[in-house]
Structures are given as C-alpha cells and as structure tokens.
PDB file of C-alpha atoms in Angstrom:
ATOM      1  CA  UNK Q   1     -10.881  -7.326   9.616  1.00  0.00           C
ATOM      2  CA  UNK Q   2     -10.115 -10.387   7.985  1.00  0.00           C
ATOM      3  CA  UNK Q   3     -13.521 -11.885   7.650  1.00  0.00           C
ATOM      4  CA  UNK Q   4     -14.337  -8.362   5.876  1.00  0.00           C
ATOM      5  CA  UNK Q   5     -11.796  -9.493   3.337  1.00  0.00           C
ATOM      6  CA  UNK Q   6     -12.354 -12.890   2.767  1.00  0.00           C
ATOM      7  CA  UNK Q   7     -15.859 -13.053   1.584  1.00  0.00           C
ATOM      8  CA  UNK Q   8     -16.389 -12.784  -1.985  1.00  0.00           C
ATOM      9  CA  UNK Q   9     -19.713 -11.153  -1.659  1.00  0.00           C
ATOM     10  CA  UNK Q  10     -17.600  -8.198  -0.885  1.00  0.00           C
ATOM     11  CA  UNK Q  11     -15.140  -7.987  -3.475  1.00  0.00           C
ATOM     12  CA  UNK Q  12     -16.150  -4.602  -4.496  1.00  0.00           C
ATOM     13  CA  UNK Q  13     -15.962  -3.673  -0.980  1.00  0.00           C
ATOM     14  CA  UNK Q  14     -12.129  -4.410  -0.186  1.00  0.00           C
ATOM     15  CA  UNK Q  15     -11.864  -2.300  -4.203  1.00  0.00           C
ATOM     16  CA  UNK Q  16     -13.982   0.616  -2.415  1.00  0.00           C
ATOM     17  CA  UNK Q  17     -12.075   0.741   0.797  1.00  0.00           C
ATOM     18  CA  UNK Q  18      -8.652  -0.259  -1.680  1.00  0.00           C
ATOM     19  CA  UNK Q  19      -9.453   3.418  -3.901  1.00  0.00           C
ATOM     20  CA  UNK Q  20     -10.272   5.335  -0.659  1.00  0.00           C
ATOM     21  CA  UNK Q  21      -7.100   4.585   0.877  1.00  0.00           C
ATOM     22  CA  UNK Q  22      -5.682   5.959  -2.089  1.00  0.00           C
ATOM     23  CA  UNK Q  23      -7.250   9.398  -1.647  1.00  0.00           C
ATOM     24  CA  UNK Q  24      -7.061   9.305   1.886  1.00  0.00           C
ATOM     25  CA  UNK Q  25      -3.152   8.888   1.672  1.00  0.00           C
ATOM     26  CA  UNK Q  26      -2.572  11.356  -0.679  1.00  0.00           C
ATOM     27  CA  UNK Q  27      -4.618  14.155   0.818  1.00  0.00           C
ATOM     28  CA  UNK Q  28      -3.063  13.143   3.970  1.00  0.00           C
ATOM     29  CA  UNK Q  29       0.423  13.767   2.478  1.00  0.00           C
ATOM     30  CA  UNK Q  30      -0.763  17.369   1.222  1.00  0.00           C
ATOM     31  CA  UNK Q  31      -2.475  18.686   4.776  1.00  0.00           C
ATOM     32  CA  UNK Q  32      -0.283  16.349   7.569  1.00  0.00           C
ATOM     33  CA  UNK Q  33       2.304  17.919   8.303  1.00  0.00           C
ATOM     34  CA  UNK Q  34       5.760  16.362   8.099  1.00  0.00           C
ATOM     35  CA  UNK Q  35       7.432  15.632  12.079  1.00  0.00           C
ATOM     36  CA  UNK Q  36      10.744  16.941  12.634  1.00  0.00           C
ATOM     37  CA  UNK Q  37      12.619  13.793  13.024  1.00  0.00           C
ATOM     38  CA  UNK Q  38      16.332  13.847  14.742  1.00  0.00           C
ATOM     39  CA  UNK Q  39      19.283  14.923  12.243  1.00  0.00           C
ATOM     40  CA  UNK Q  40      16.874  17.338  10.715  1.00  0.00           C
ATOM     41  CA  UNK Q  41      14.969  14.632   8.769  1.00  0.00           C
ATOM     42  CA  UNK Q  42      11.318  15.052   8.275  1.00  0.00           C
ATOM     43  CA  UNK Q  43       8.820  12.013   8.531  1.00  0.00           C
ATOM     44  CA  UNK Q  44       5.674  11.753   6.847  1.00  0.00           C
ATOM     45  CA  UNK Q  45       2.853  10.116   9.158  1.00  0.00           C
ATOM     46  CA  UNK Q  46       1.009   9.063   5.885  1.00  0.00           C
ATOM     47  CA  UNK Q  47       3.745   6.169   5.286  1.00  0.00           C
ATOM     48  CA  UNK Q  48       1.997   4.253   7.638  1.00  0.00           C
ATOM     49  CA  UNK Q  49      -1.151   4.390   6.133  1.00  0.00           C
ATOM     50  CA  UNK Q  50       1.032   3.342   3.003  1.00  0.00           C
ATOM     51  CA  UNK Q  51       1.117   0.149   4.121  1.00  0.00           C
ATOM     52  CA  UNK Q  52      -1.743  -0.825   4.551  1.00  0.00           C
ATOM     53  CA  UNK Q  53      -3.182   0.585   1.047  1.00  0.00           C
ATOM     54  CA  UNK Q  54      -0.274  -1.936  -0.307  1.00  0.00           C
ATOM     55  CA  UNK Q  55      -1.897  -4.653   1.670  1.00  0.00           C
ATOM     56  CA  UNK Q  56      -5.638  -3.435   0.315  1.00  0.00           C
ATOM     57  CA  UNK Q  57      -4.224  -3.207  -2.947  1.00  0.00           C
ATOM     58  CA  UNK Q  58      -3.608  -7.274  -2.653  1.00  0.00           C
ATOM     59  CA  UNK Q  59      -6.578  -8.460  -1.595  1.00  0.00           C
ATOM     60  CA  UNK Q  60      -8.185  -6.715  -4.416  1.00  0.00           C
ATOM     61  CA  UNK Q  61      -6.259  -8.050  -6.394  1.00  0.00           C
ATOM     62  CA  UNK Q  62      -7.331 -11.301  -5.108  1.00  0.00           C
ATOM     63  CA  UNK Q  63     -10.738 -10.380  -5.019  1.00  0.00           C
ATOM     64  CA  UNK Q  64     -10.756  -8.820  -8.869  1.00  0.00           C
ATOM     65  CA  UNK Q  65      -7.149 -10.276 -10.841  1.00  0.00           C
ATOM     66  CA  UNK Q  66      -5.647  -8.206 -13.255  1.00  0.00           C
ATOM     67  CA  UNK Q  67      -8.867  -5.812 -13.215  1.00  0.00           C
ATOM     68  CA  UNK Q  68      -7.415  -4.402 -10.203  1.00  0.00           C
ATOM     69  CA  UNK Q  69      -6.036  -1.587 -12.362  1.00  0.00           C
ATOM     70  CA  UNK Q  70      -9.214  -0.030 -12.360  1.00  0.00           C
ATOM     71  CA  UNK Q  71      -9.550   0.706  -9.203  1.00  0.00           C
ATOM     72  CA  UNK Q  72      -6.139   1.858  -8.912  1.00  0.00           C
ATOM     73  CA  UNK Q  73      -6.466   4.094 -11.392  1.00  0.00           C
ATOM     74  CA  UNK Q  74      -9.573   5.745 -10.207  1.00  0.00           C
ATOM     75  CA  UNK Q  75      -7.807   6.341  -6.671  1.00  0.00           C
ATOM     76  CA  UNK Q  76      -4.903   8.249  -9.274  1.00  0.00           C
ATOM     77  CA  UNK Q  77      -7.979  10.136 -10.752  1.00  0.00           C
ATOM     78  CA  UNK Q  78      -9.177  11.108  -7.445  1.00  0.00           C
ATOM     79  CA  UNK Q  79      -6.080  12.096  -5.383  1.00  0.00           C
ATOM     80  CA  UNK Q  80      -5.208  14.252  -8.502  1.00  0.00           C
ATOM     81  CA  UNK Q  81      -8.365  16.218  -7.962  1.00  0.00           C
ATOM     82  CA  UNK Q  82      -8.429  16.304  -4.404  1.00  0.00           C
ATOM     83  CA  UNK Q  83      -4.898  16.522  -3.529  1.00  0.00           C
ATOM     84  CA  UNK Q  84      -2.313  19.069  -4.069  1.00  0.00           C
ATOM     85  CA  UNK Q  85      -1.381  18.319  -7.619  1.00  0.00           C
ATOM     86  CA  UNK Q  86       2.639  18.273  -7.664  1.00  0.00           C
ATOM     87  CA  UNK Q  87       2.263  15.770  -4.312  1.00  0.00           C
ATOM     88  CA  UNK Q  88      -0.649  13.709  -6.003  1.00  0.00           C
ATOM     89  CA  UNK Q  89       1.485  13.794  -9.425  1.00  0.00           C
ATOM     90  CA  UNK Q  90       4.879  12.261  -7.099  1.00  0.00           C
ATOM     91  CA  UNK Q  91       2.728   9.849  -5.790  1.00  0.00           C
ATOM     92  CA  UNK Q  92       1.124   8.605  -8.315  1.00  0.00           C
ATOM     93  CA  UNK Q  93       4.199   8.196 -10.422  1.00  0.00           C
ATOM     94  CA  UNK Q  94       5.694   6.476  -7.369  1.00  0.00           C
ATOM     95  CA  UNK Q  95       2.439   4.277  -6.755  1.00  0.00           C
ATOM     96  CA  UNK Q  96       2.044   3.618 -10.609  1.00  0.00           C
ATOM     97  CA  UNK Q  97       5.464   2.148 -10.080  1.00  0.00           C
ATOM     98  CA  UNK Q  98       5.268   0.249  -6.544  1.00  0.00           C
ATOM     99  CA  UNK Q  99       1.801  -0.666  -7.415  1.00  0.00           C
ATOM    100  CA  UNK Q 100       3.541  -2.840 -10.578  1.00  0.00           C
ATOM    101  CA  UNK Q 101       5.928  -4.261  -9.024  1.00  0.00           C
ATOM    102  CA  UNK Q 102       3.110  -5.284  -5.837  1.00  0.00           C
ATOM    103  CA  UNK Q 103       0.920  -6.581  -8.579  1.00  0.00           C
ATOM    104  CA  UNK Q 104       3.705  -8.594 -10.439  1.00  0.00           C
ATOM    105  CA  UNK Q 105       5.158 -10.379  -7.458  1.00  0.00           C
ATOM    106  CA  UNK Q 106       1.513 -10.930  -6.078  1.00  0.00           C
ATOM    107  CA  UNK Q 107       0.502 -12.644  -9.400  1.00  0.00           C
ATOM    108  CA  UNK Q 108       3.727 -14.502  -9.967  1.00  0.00           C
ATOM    109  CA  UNK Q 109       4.923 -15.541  -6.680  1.00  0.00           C
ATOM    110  CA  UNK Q 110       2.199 -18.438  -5.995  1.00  0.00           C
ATOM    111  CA  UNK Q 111       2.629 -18.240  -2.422  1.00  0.00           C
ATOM    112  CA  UNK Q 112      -0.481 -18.445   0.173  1.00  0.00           C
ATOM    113  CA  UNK Q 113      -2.036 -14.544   0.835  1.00  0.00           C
ATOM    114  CA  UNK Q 114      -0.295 -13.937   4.058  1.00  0.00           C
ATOM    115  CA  UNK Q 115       3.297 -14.223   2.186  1.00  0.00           C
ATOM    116  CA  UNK Q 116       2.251 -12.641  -0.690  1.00  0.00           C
ATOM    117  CA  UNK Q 117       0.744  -9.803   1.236  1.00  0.00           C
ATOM    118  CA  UNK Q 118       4.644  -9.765   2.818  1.00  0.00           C
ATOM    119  CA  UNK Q 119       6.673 -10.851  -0.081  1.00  0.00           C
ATOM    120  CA  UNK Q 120       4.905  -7.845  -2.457  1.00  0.00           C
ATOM    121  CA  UNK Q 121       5.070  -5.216   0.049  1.00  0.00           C
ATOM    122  CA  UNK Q 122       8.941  -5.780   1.139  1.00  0.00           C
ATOM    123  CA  UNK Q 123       9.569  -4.762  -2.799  1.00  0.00           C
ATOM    124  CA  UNK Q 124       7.158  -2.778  -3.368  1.00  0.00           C
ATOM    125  CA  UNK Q 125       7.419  -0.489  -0.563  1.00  0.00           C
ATOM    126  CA  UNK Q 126      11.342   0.501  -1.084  1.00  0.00           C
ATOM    127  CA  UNK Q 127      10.108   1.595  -4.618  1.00  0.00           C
ATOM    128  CA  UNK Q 128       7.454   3.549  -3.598  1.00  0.00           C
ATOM    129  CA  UNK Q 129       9.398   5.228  -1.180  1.00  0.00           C
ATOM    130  CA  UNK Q 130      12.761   5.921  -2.972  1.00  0.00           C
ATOM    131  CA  UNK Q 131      10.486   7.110  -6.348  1.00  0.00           C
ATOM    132  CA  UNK Q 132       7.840   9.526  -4.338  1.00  0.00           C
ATOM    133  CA  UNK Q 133      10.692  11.536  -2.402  1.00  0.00           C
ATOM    134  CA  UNK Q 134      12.592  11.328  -5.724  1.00  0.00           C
ATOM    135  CA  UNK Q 135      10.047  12.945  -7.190  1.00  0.00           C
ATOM    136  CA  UNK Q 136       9.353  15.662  -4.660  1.00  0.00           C
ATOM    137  CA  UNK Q 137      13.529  16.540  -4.660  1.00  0.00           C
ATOM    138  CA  UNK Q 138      14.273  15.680  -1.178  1.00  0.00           C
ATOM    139  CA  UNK Q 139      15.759  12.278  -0.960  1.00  0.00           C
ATOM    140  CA  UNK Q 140      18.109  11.024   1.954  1.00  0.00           C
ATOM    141  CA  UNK Q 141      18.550   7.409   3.138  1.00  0.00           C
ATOM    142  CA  UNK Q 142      17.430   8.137   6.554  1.00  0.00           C
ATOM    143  CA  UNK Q 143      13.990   9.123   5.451  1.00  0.00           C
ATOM    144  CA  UNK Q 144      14.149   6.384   3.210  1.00  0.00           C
ATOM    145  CA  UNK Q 145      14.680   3.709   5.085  1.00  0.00           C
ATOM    146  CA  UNK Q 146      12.187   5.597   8.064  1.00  0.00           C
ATOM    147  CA  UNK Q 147       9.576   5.364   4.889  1.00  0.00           C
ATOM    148  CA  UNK Q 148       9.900   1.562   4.127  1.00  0.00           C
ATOM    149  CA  UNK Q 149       9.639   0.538   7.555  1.00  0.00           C
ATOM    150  CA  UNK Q 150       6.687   2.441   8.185  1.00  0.00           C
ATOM    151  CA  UNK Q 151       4.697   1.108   5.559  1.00  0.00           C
ATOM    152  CA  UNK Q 152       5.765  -2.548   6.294  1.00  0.00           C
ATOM    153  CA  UNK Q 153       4.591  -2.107   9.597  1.00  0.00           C
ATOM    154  CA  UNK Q 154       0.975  -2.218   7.916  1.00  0.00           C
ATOM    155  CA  UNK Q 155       1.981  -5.837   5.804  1.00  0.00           C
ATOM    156  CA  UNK Q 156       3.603  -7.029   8.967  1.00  0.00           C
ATOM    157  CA  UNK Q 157       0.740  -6.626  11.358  1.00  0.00           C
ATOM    158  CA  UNK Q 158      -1.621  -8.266   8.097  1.00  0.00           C
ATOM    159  CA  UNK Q 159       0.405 -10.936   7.787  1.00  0.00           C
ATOM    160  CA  UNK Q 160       0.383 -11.477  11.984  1.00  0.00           C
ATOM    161  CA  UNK Q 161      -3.257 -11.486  12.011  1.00  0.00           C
ATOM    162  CA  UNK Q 162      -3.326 -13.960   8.851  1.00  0.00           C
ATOM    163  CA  UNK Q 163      -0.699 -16.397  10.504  1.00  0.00           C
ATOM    164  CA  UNK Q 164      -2.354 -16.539  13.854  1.00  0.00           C
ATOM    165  CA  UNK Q 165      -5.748 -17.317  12.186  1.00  0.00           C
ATOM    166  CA  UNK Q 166      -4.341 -19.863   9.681  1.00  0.00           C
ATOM    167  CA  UNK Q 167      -2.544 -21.676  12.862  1.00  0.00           C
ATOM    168  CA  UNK Q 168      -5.344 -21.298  15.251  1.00  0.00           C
ATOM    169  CA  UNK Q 169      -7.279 -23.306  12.108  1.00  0.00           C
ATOM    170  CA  UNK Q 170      -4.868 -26.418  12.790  1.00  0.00           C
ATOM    171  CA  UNK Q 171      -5.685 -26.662  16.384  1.00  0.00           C
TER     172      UNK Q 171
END
C-alpha cells in the first residue's frame, strides 16, 4: 500500500482513489445500515472507512499541495449526486469542515508523513464526527466518541505501517 503512495508517477492516482473514497463513504452512509449498539446507540460502519479517506486525503495533499481542494470538491460533487442528498449535504458540511482543519495542520505542522497523517486525523476526525451527526439531529457522546475512534483506527494502522517501514530502513 505504501509503495502505491509514495511514487510520484502516481499522484493522480492516490487523488483518484482520495475522490472515490469520498463517494464510496457517503453512499455507504445512505444504504449501510446503522448497528444497534448497547444503550440504544446506533453505529455507523462507514466511520471506519472515514479514516482512511482522512489518511488519502493527506497523501494527496502531499502528492498535489494546496490543489488538493479539487479533488475534494469533486468527491462533494459526486456524493451529492449519488448519495441521499440531506446525508451527502451533513457530510459534506462536516467534511468541508474536518477536511480544513486536516489540511491546515497537515500544511503547518512540519512533521514527517507518518505524524502528520496522525497529528491531522486526531483533530480532524472529532470535527467531522461531532459536525456530521450535528447535522443529521442525533448527537450523543457515546456515538461520538464510538465515531472518532473508528476513524482513527484507519490513521493508526497508516501510521503503523509507515513506522515499521521507516525503522526497518535503519536496520
């Protein structure tokens, strides 16, 4: 996976896989249905392809800098169109504002990929999560904090598989 993400010959690539985990997460949030979770909660199996798109979203960003907006918008234009419109409206406010804050503690943090891919997503994810079930009028801190930990388990298994191969490079 990494060696996919790392060459610049496929820059557009990691943008193309970035915009159709996008649409894929958003259509997912319309036709998945939620799981019953225990206190009457629901969970939404999507969040933890969240993760992950925050992750994409990175390496395009290292791939394209600040023109990285274009691709995110034309995942926006796309889950609007192909998703249930009041759930691709939510996220897409909620993204819009996640997506911000990945972008501006990416670009301003100066740290090596694997903690910026960590760094970004630990803010960025809360965000996301606390603005999207704003948005759809059914927050609770137990989905909440069920939401952010889902979706760092995709920056946390990234930034594993980055650590191990920038230690096994030392050896």
């Amino acid at each position: 996976m990494t060696k996919i993400f790392n060459t610049k010959s496929n820059k557009y690539l990691t943008s193309g896989f970035y915009v159709l985990a996008i649409v894929v997460a958003n259509i997912g949030f319309t036709y998945i249905p939620m799981i019953p979770m225990p206190g009457g909660e629901m969970f939404a199996p999507m969040s933890l392809l969240v993760g992950f798109v925050f992750v994409l979203r990175d390496f395009a960003q290292r791939d394209l800098g600040h023109k990285v907006f274009i691709p995110m918008g034309l995942g926006l234009v796309f889950s609007y169109l192909l998703a249930n419109p009041f759930v691709a409206f939510a996220s897409a406010v909620a993204f819009a504002i996640s997506e911000l804050v990945d972008w501006a503690v990416y670009t301003y943090s100066g740290k090596p990929i694997k903690e910026r891919i960590l760094i970004s997503s630990a803010v960025s994810t809360p965000a996301d999560s606390a603005v999207f079930m704003l948005m759809l009028g059914f927050f609770s801190w137990y989905g909440f904090v069920v939401m952010v930990v889902s979706k760092m388990l995709g920056a946390l298994a990234v930034y594993y598989i980055l650590k191990r191969k920038s230690d096994a490079s030392f050896v």
